[in-house]
XYZ file of C-alpha atoms in Angstrom:
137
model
C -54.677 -43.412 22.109
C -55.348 -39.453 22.800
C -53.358 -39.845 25.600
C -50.380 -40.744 23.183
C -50.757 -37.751 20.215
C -51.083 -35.169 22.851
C -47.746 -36.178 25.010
C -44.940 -33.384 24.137
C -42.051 -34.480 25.693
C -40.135 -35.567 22.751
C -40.823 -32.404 21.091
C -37.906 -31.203 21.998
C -35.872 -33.987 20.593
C -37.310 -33.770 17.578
C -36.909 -30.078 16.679
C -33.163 -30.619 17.844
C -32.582 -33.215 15.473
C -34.068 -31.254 12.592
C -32.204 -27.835 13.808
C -28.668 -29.285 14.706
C -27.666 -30.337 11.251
C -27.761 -27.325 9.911
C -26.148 -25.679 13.141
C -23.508 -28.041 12.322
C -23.001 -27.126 8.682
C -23.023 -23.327 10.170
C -20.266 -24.340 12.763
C -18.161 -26.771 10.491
C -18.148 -23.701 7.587
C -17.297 -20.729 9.718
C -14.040 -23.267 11.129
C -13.191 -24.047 7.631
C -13.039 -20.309 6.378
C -11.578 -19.281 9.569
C -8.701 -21.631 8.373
C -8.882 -20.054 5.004
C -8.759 -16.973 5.757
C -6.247 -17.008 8.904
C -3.612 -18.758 5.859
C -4.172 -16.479 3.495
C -3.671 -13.927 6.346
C -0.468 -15.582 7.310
C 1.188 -16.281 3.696
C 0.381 -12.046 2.731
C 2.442 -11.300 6.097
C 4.301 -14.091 5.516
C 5.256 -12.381 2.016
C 5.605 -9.224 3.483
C 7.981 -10.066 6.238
C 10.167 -11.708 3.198
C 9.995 -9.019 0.939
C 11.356 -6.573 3.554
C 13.996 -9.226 4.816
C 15.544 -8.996 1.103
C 16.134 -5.728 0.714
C 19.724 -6.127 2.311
C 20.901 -8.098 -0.762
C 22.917 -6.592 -3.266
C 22.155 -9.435 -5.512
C 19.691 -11.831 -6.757
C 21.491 -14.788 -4.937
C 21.398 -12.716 -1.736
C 18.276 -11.936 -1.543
C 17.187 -15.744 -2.389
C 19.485 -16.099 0.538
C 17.868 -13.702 2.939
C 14.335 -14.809 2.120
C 15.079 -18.413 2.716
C 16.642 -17.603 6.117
C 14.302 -15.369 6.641
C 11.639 -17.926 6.386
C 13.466 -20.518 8.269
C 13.268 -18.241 11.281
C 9.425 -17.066 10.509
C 8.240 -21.229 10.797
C 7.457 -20.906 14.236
C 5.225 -17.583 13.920
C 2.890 -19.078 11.681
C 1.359 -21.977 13.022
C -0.759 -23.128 10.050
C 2.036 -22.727 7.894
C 3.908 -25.741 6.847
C 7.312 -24.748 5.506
C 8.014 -27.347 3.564
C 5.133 -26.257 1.186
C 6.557 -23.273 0.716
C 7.792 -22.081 -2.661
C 9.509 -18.881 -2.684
C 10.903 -16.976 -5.538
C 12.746 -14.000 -6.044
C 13.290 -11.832 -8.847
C 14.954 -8.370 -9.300
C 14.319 -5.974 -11.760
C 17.579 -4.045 -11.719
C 15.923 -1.246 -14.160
C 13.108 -0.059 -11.790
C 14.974 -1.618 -9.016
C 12.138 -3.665 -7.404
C 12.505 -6.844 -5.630
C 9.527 -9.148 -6.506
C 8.702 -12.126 -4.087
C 6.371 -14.487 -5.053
C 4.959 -17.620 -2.578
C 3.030 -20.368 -3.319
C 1.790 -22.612 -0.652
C 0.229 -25.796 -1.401
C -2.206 -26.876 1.094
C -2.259 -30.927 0.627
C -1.982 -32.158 4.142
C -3.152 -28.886 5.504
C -5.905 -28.850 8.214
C -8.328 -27.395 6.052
C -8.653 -29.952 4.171
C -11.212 -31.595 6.365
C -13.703 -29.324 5.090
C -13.228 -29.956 1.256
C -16.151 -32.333 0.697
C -18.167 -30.665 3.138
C -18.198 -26.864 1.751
C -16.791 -25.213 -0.732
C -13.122 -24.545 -0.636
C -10.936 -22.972 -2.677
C -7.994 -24.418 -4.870
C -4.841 -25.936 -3.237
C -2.346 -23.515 -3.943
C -2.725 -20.112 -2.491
C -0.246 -17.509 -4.409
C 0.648 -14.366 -2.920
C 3.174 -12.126 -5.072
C 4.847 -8.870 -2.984
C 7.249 -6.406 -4.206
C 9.238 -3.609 -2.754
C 10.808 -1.124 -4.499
C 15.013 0.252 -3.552
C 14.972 3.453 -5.630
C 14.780 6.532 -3.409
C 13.484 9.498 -4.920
């Protein structure tokens, strides 16, 4: 029976198995923010990329036109982006003359949604609101 409480080659096992839980936790939460974080990356360039594309419009209608091309061409640059999510809206303020583009992106069906139950995420619809101002001074 000594012979059996002094053996250590499971020990190794064992320690794994209470380490690699949490090492998965560790791993499975620094994948899940990456994914945060690279989308909320992405939609703030996204925005930015839009907001510059409109200021060729003369009008409200052509910059909604602009920044819906221009997004049309920007789906392949952002890979975590789904397009179809994304809500864009224009408005022009023709006293300060300032173009205001606002996104929301809802991220039902989005990869990161894998991690919900596991950690902590934040809400489905990421908002990112740019503006660029036309007056020259």
């Amino acid at each position: 029976m000594r012979h059996y409480f002094e053996d250590k080659k499971g020990a190794s096992a064992v320690e794994f198995a209470l380490v690699a839980p949490v090492l998965m936790f560790i791993l499975a939460a620094i994948v899940g923010y990456g994914m945060v974080f690279l989308t909320a990356i992405s939609l703030q360039q996204l925005g930015a990329d839009v907001t510059r594309a409109t200021i060729g419009g003369f009008s409200v209608s052509e910059k909604r036109e602009l920044a819906a091309e221009h997004l049309a061409v920007a789906r392949r640059e952002y890979v975590l982006i789904n397009n179809d999510q994304v809500v864009v809206d224009v408005v022009y303020d023709t006293e300060t003359e300032t173009t205001v583009v606002e996104i929301a992106y809802d991220t039902t069906g989005h990869p990161v949604e894998l991690f919900r139950g596991l950690i902590p995420m934040p809400a489905n619809t990421f908002t990112v609101r740019q503006s660029i101002s036309e007056r020259t001074t």
